[in-house]
Amino acid sequence: NAGVTQTPKFQVLKTGQSMTLQCAQDMNHNSMYWYRQDPGMGLRLIYYSASEGTTDKGEVPNGYNVSRLNKREFSLRLESAAPSQTSVYFCASSEVRFRDNQPQHFGDGTRLSIL
Amino acid sequence: QQPVQSPQAVILREGEDAVINCSSSKALYSVHWYRQKHGEAPVFLMILLKGGEQKGHEKISASFNEKKQQSSLYLTASQLSYSGTYFCGTEMPGWGAAGNKLTFGGGTRVLVKP
């Protein structure tokens, strides 16, 4: 039972380069999320997808794009990386049911450094 | 809109108790609690729905005061394994198409010493 799988686990980029972070879940969850966590800080929502075919902005969407490829996969793209995007990125998923709140399950994170 | 957690850090001796608070200026539908060990992913502890329900996980329990829009996490008879950073995530009313969208607090670092 893999849960939420993120790739890669580590990445170093140069300023201006682009890359895509991949996330896949095997729990048949409707909703998926991308967060960033800066050192000593809490989690900030970048984008989320309430269900397959929909995406919406979170608190800090600037500089990022997302794609909900199918129910399992939700990718995060940095088009032109900046040093301010150095962070740990977490993907999460959850089942969403009416009046039945469910927890979010997190992947192990991608540690991204931009030089 | 980010919930405020207090204290920011706490140091305990094994067996001692602690309380972590999570306060919001907005009306809440639910509060989630997660624990994160250094270098690891956050792990779900419990969900509190409005209505003052109290839940438990091991010797960790929590309550939700709807009038104050505040949730408290109680670490009772703390164990070494309780060390980590605790985050609350709050969800506003109006659930539905928006999914289970949470706003996380800044975290409370807990260190339990032998």
PDB file of N, CA, C and O in Angstrom, chain A residues 31 33 35 37 40-43 45 48 50 59 90 94 96-99 101-104 106-108 111, chain B residues 29-30 32 34 36 39-42 44 47 49 87 91 95 97-106 109:
ATOM      1  N   SER A  31      -9.850  14.279  -3.878  1.00  0.00           N
ATOM      2  CA  SER A  31      -9.158  15.567  -3.791  1.00  0.00           C
ATOM      3  C   SER A  31      -7.658  15.403  -3.610  1.00  0.00           C
ATOM      4  O   SER A  31      -7.201  14.494  -2.913  1.00  0.00           O
ATOM      5  N   TYR A  33      -3.809  17.873  -3.290  1.00  0.00           N
ATOM      6  CA  TYR A  33      -3.321  19.186  -2.877  1.00  0.00           C
ATOM      7  C   TYR A  33      -1.811  19.263  -3.069  1.00  0.00           C
ATOM      8  O   TYR A  33      -1.111  18.256  -2.925  1.00  0.00           O
ATOM      9  N   TYR A  35       1.336  21.556  -1.344  1.00  0.00           N
ATOM     10  CA  TYR A  35       1.759  22.513  -0.325  1.00  0.00           C
ATOM     11  C   TYR A  35       3.256  22.772  -0.470  1.00  0.00           C
ATOM     12  O   TYR A  35       4.003  21.934  -0.961  1.00  0.00           O
ATOM     13  N   GLN A  37       6.489  24.007   2.191  1.00  0.00           N
ATOM     14  CA  GLN A  37       6.848  24.238   3.590  1.00  0.00           C
ATOM     15  C   GLN A  37       8.255  24.807   3.639  1.00  0.00           C
ATOM     16  O   GLN A  37       9.220  24.133   3.294  1.00  0.00           O
ATOM     17  N   GLY A  40      11.086  25.946   9.265  1.00  0.00           N
ATOM     18  CA  GLY A  40      10.483  26.454  10.487  1.00  0.00           C
ATOM     19  C   GLY A  40       9.088  27.004  10.333  1.00  0.00           C
ATOM     20  O   GLY A  40       8.573  27.669  11.239  1.00  0.00           O
ATOM     21  N   MET A  41       8.472  26.741   9.180  1.00  0.00           N
ATOM     22  CA  MET A  41       7.148  27.312   8.899  1.00  0.00           C
ATOM     23  C   MET A  41       6.095  26.221   8.762  1.00  0.00           C
ATOM     24  O   MET A  41       6.404  25.032   8.693  1.00  0.00           O
ATOM     25  N   GLY A  42       4.864  26.680   8.683  1.00  0.00           N
ATOM     26  CA  GLY A  42       3.773  25.756   8.447  1.00  0.00           C
ATOM     27  C   GLY A  42       3.617  25.445   6.970  1.00  0.00           C
ATOM     28  O   GLY A  42       4.414  25.867   6.127  1.00  0.00           O
ATOM     29  N   LEU A  43       2.582  24.717   6.658  1.00  0.00           N
ATOM     30  CA  LEU A  43       2.275  24.329   5.278  1.00  0.00           C
ATOM     31  C   LEU A  43       1.405  25.395   4.625  1.00  0.00           C
ATOM     32  O   LEU A  43       0.411  25.831   5.203  1.00  0.00           O
ATOM     33  N   LEU A  45      -0.811  26.231   1.158  1.00  0.00           N
ATOM     34  CA  LEU A  45      -1.445  25.592   0.011  1.00  0.00           C
ATOM     35  C   LEU A  45      -1.118  26.356  -1.263  1.00  0.00           C
ATOM     36  O   LEU A  45      -1.345  27.561  -1.358  1.00  0.00           O
ATOM     37  N   TYR A  48      -4.958  23.212  -5.372  1.00  0.00           N
ATOM     38  CA  TYR A  48      -5.638  21.993  -5.023  1.00  0.00           C
ATOM     39  C   TYR A  48      -6.598  21.603  -6.134  1.00  0.00           C
ATOM     40  O   TYR A  48      -6.942  22.413  -7.012  1.00  0.00           O
ATOM     41  N   ALA A  50     -10.207  19.656  -6.230  1.00  0.00           N
ATOM     42  CA  ALA A  50     -11.289  19.063  -5.437  1.00  0.00           C
ATOM     43  C   ALA A  50     -11.759  17.740  -6.040  1.00  0.00           C
ATOM     44  O   ALA A  50     -12.178  16.844  -5.313  1.00  0.00           O
ATOM     45  N   GLU A  59      -3.233  29.520  -1.381  1.00  0.00           N
ATOM     46  CA  GLU A  59      -2.720  30.767  -0.807  1.00  0.00           C
ATOM     47  C   GLU A  59      -1.572  31.371  -1.606  1.00  0.00           C
ATOM     48  O   GLU A  59      -1.428  32.587  -1.677  1.00  0.00           O
ATOM     49  N   PHE A  90       5.070  19.273  -0.540  1.00  0.00           N
ATOM     50  CA  PHE A  90       4.306  18.103  -0.154  1.00  0.00           C
ATOM     51  C   PHE A  90       3.042  18.020  -0.997  1.00  0.00           C
ATOM     52  O   PHE A  90       2.342  19.010  -1.192  1.00  0.00           O
ATOM     53  N   SER A  94      -7.104  13.372  -0.193  1.00  0.00           N
ATOM     54  CA  SER A  94      -8.129  13.019   0.780  1.00  0.00           C
ATOM     55  C   SER A  94      -9.402  12.614   0.070  1.00  0.00           C
ATOM     56  O   SER A  94      -9.676  13.029  -1.062  1.00  0.00           O
ATOM     57  N   VAL A  96     -13.354  13.061   0.039  1.00  0.00           N
ATOM     58  CA  VAL A  96     -14.249  14.129   0.471  1.00  0.00           C
ATOM     59  C   VAL A  96     -15.673  13.601   0.411  1.00  0.00           C
ATOM     60  O   VAL A  96     -16.147  13.182  -0.637  1.00  0.00           O
ATOM     61  N   ARG A  97     -16.313  13.593   1.567  1.00  0.00           N
ATOM     62  CA  ARG A  97     -17.696  13.103   1.632  1.00  0.00           C
ATOM     63  C   ARG A  97     -18.552  14.146   2.327  1.00  0.00           C
ATOM     64  O   ARG A  97     -18.095  14.842   3.236  1.00  0.00           O
ATOM     65  N   PHE A  98     -19.762  14.226   1.932  1.00  0.00           N
ATOM     66  CA  PHE A  98     -20.665  15.193   2.534  1.00  0.00           C
ATOM     67  C   PHE A  98     -20.847  14.908   4.018  1.00  0.00           C
ATOM     68  O   PHE A  98     -21.175  13.809   4.420  1.00  0.00           O
ATOM     69  N   ARG A  99     -20.579  15.952   4.845  1.00  0.00           N
ATOM     70  CA  ARG A  99     -20.741  15.852   6.296  1.00  0.00           C
ATOM     71  C   ARG A  99     -19.937  14.708   6.915  1.00  0.00           C
ATOM     72  O   ARG A  99     -20.294  14.170   7.937  1.00  0.00           O
ATOM     73  N   ASN A 101     -16.006  14.494   7.383  1.00  0.00           N
ATOM     74  CA  ASN A 101     -14.679  15.035   7.138  1.00  0.00           C
ATOM     75  C   ASN A 101     -13.614  13.954   7.202  1.00  0.00           C
ATOM     76  O   ASN A 101     -13.609  13.139   8.126  1.00  0.00           O
ATOM     77  N   GLN A 102     -12.721  13.958   6.246  1.00  0.00           N
ATOM     78  CA  GLN A 102     -11.688  12.940   6.144  1.00  0.00           C
ATOM     79  C   GLN A 102     -10.291  13.564   6.212  1.00  0.00           C
ATOM     80  O   GLN A 102     -10.100  14.710   5.802  1.00  0.00           O
ATOM     81  N   PRO A 103      -9.318  12.815   6.726  1.00  0.00           N
ATOM     82  CA  PRO A 103      -7.965  13.373   6.855  1.00  0.00           C
ATOM     83  C   PRO A 103      -7.259  13.469   5.512  1.00  0.00           C
ATOM     84  O   PRO A 103      -7.627  12.802   4.540  1.00  0.00           O
ATOM     85  N   GLN A 104      -6.233  14.308   5.480  1.00  0.00           N
ATOM     86  CA  GLN A 104      -5.355  14.377   4.326  1.00  0.00           C
ATOM     87  C   GLN A 104      -4.162  13.447   4.564  1.00  0.00           C
ATOM     88  O   GLN A 104      -3.624  13.383   5.665  1.00  0.00           O
ATOM     89  N   PHE A 106      -0.343  12.571   3.352  1.00  0.00           N
ATOM     90  CA  PHE A 106       0.766  13.280   2.727  1.00  0.00           C
ATOM     91  C   PHE A 106       1.805  12.331   2.139  1.00  0.00           C
ATOM     92  O   PHE A 106       2.066  11.241   2.680  1.00  0.00           O
ATOM     93  N   GLY A 107       2.412  12.775   1.049  1.00  0.00           N
ATOM     94  CA  GLY A 107       3.589  12.109   0.522  1.00  0.00           C
ATOM     95  C   GLY A 107       4.818  12.490   1.329  1.00  0.00           C
ATOM     96  O   GLY A 107       4.736  13.320   2.242  1.00  0.00           O
ATOM     97  N   ASP A 108       5.967  11.896   0.988  1.00  0.00           N
ATOM     98  CA  ASP A 108       7.197  12.124   1.749  1.00  0.00           C
ATOM     99  C   ASP A 108       7.876  13.439   1.416  1.00  0.00           C
ATOM    100  O   ASP A 108       8.852  13.809   2.068  1.00  0.00           O
ATOM    101  N   ARG A 111      12.356  17.787  -1.826  1.00  0.00           N
ATOM    102  CA  ARG A 111      13.219  18.865  -1.354  1.00  0.00           C
ATOM    103  C   ARG A 111      13.857  19.544  -2.554  1.00  0.00           C
ATOM    104  O   ARG A 111      14.678  18.930  -3.220  1.00  0.00           O
TER     105      ARG A 111
ATOM    106  N   TYR B  29     -15.512  25.212  10.408  1.00  0.00           N
ATOM    107  CA  TYR B  29     -16.310  23.999  10.249  1.00  0.00           C
ATOM    108  C   TYR B  29     -15.619  22.826  10.929  1.00  0.00           C
ATOM    109  O   TYR B  29     -16.264  21.992  11.554  1.00  0.00           O
ATOM    110  N   SER B  30     -14.305  22.758  10.791  1.00  0.00           N
ATOM    111  CA  SER B  30     -13.559  21.668  11.413  1.00  0.00           C
ATOM    112  C   SER B  30     -12.118  22.084  11.658  1.00  0.00           C
ATOM    113  O   SER B  30     -11.623  23.056  11.075  1.00  0.00           O
ATOM    114  N   HIS B  32      -8.301  20.101  11.967  1.00  0.00           N
ATOM    115  CA  HIS B  32      -7.483  18.897  11.857  1.00  0.00           C
ATOM    116  C   HIS B  32      -6.197  19.112  12.640  1.00  0.00           C
ATOM    117  O   HIS B  32      -5.639  20.205  12.642  1.00  0.00           O
ATOM    118  N   TYR B  34      -2.204  17.513  13.013  1.00  0.00           N
ATOM    119  CA  TYR B  34      -1.175  16.668  12.423  1.00  0.00           C
ATOM    120  C   TYR B  34       0.108  16.816  13.233  1.00  0.00           C
ATOM    121  O   TYR B  34       0.357  17.854  13.846  1.00  0.00           O
ATOM    122  N   GLN B  36       4.369  16.280  12.815  1.00  0.00           N
ATOM    123  CA  GLN B  36       5.444  16.102  11.843  1.00  0.00           C
ATOM    124  C   GLN B  36       6.770  15.919  12.567  1.00  0.00           C
ATOM    125  O   GLN B  36       7.183  16.775  13.339  1.00  0.00           O
ATOM    126  N   GLY B  39      12.133  16.131   9.127  1.00  0.00           N
ATOM    127  CA  GLY B  39      12.484  15.498   7.863  1.00  0.00           C
ATOM    128  C   GLY B  39      11.450  14.525   7.328  1.00  0.00           C
ATOM    129  O   GLY B  39      11.706  13.845   6.326  1.00  0.00           O
ATOM    130  N   GLU B  40      10.290  14.481   7.973  1.00  0.00           N
ATOM    131  CA  GLU B  40       9.256  13.546   7.536  1.00  0.00           C
ATOM    132  C   GLU B  40       7.991  14.288   7.117  1.00  0.00           C
ATOM    133  O   GLU B  40       7.870  15.502   7.276  1.00  0.00           O
ATOM    134  N   ALA B  41       7.028  13.537   6.616  1.00  0.00           N
ATOM    135  CA  ALA B  41       5.745  14.117   6.213  1.00  0.00           C
ATOM    136  C   ALA B  41       4.847  14.276   7.433  1.00  0.00           C
ATOM    137  O   ALA B  41       4.979  13.552   8.419  1.00  0.00           O
ATOM    138  N   PRO B  42       3.933  15.218   7.391  1.00  0.00           N
ATOM    139  CA  PRO B  42       2.932  15.324   8.470  1.00  0.00           C
ATOM    140  C   PRO B  42       2.076  14.061   8.534  1.00  0.00           C
ATOM    141  O   PRO B  42       1.739  13.473   7.504  1.00  0.00           O
ATOM    142  N   PHE B  44      -1.495  12.452  10.201  1.00  0.00           N
ATOM    143  CA  PHE B  44      -2.796  12.809  10.758  1.00  0.00           C
ATOM    144  C   PHE B  44      -2.964  12.275  12.173  1.00  0.00           C
ATOM    145  O   PHE B  44      -2.618  11.129  12.487  1.00  0.00           O
ATOM    146  N   ILE B  47      -9.509  14.721  13.792  1.00  0.00           N
ATOM    147  CA  ILE B  47     -10.341  15.793  13.267  1.00  0.00           C
ATOM    148  C   ILE B  47     -11.373  16.155  14.314  1.00  0.00           C
ATOM    149  O   ILE B  47     -11.993  15.278  14.922  1.00  0.00           O
ATOM    150  N   LEU B  49     -14.895  18.310  14.704  1.00  0.00           N
ATOM    151  CA  LEU B  49     -15.958  19.026  14.010  1.00  0.00           C
ATOM    152  C   LEU B  49     -16.614  19.998  14.975  1.00  0.00           C
ATOM    153  O   LEU B  49     -16.603  19.788  16.183  1.00  0.00           O
ATOM    154  N   PHE B  87       0.772  20.669  14.012  1.00  0.00           N
ATOM    155  CA  PHE B  87       0.096  21.669  13.194  1.00  0.00           C
ATOM    156  C   PHE B  87      -1.412  21.489  13.292  1.00  0.00           C
ATOM    157  O   PHE B  87      -1.914  20.365  13.253  1.00  0.00           O
ATOM    158  N   GLU B  91     -10.700  24.428   8.621  1.00  0.00           N
ATOM    159  CA  GLU B  91     -11.559  24.414   7.442  1.00  0.00           C
ATOM    160  C   GLU B  91     -12.753  25.312   7.709  1.00  0.00           C
ATOM    161  O   GLU B  91     -13.396  25.216   8.760  1.00  0.00           O
ATOM    162  N   TRP B  95     -18.269  24.015   2.895  1.00  0.00           N
ATOM    163  CA  TRP B  95     -17.697  22.795   2.334  1.00  0.00           C
ATOM    164  C   TRP B  95     -18.517  22.360   1.140  1.00  0.00           C
ATOM    165  O   TRP B  95     -19.690  22.582   1.041  1.00  0.00           O
ATOM    166  N   ALA B  97     -18.007  21.874  -3.040  1.00  0.00           N
ATOM    167  CA  ALA B  97     -17.206  21.832  -4.258  1.00  0.00           C
ATOM    168  C   ALA B  97     -15.760  22.198  -3.995  1.00  0.00           C
ATOM    169  O   ALA B  97     -14.868  21.811  -4.738  1.00  0.00           O
ATOM    170  N   ALA B  98     -15.519  22.937  -2.922  1.00  0.00           N
ATOM    171  CA  ALA B  98     -14.144  23.356  -2.628  1.00  0.00           C
ATOM    172  C   ALA B  98     -13.322  22.231  -2.053  1.00  0.00           C
ATOM    173  O   ALA B  98     -12.120  22.372  -1.876  1.00  0.00           O
ATOM    174  N   GLY B  99     -13.956  21.120  -1.729  1.00  0.00           N
ATOM    175  CA  GLY B  99     -13.172  20.034  -1.183  1.00  0.00           C
ATOM    176  C   GLY B  99     -12.766  20.293   0.242  1.00  0.00           C
ATOM    177  O   GLY B  99     -13.227  21.210   0.900  1.00  0.00           O
ATOM    178  N   ASN B 100     -11.883  19.509   0.733  1.00  0.00           N
ATOM    179  CA  ASN B 100     -11.451  19.536   2.113  1.00  0.00           C
ATOM    180  C   ASN B 100     -10.255  20.478   2.231  1.00  0.00           C
ATOM    181  O   ASN B 100      -9.153  20.051   2.520  1.00  0.00           O
ATOM    182  N   LYS B 101     -10.469  21.754   1.990  1.00  0.00           N
ATOM    183  CA  LYS B 101      -9.352  22.690   1.914  1.00  0.00           C
ATOM    184  C   LYS B 101      -8.996  23.225   3.292  1.00  0.00           C
ATOM    185  O   LYS B 101      -9.842  23.780   3.989  1.00  0.00           O
ATOM    186  N   LEU B 102      -7.749  23.049   3.681  1.00  0.00           N
ATOM    187  CA  LEU B 102      -7.290  23.443   5.009  1.00  0.00           C
ATOM    188  C   LEU B 102      -6.313  24.617   4.940  1.00  0.00           C
ATOM    189  O   LEU B 102      -5.546  24.739   3.992  1.00  0.00           O
ATOM    190  N   THR B 103      -6.352  25.425   5.986  1.00  0.00           N
ATOM    191  CA  THR B 103      -5.344  26.460   6.202  1.00  0.00           C
ATOM    192  C   THR B 103      -4.598  26.086   7.472  1.00  0.00           C
ATOM    193  O   THR B 103      -5.222  25.929   8.526  1.00  0.00           O
ATOM    194  N   PHE B 104      -3.273  25.943   7.375  1.00  0.00           N
ATOM    195  CA  PHE B 104      -2.486  25.449   8.489  1.00  0.00           C
ATOM    196  C   PHE B 104      -1.900  26.587   9.319  1.00  0.00           C
ATOM    197  O   PHE B 104      -1.514  27.639   8.793  1.00  0.00           O
ATOM    198  N   GLY B 105      -1.802  26.327  10.624  1.00  0.00           N
ATOM    199  CA  GLY B 105      -1.106  27.233  11.510  1.00  0.00           C
ATOM    200  C   GLY B 105       0.403  27.084  11.367  1.00  0.00           C
ATOM    201  O   GLY B 105       0.882  26.202  10.660  1.00  0.00           O
ATOM    202  N   GLY B 106       1.135  27.935  12.072  1.00  0.00           N
ATOM    203  CA  GLY B 106       2.588  27.949  11.958  1.00  0.00           C
ATOM    204  C   GLY B 106       3.295  26.811  12.686  1.00  0.00           C
ATOM    205  O   GLY B 106       4.495  26.625  12.508  1.00  0.00           O
ATOM    206  N   ARG B 109       6.408  23.461  18.185  1.00  0.00           N
ATOM    207  CA  ARG B 109       7.481  22.466  18.326  1.00  0.00           C
ATOM    208  C   ARG B 109       7.461  21.917  19.737  1.00  0.00           C
ATOM    209  O   ARG B 109       7.514  22.674  20.708  1.00  0.00           O
TER     210      ARG B 109
END
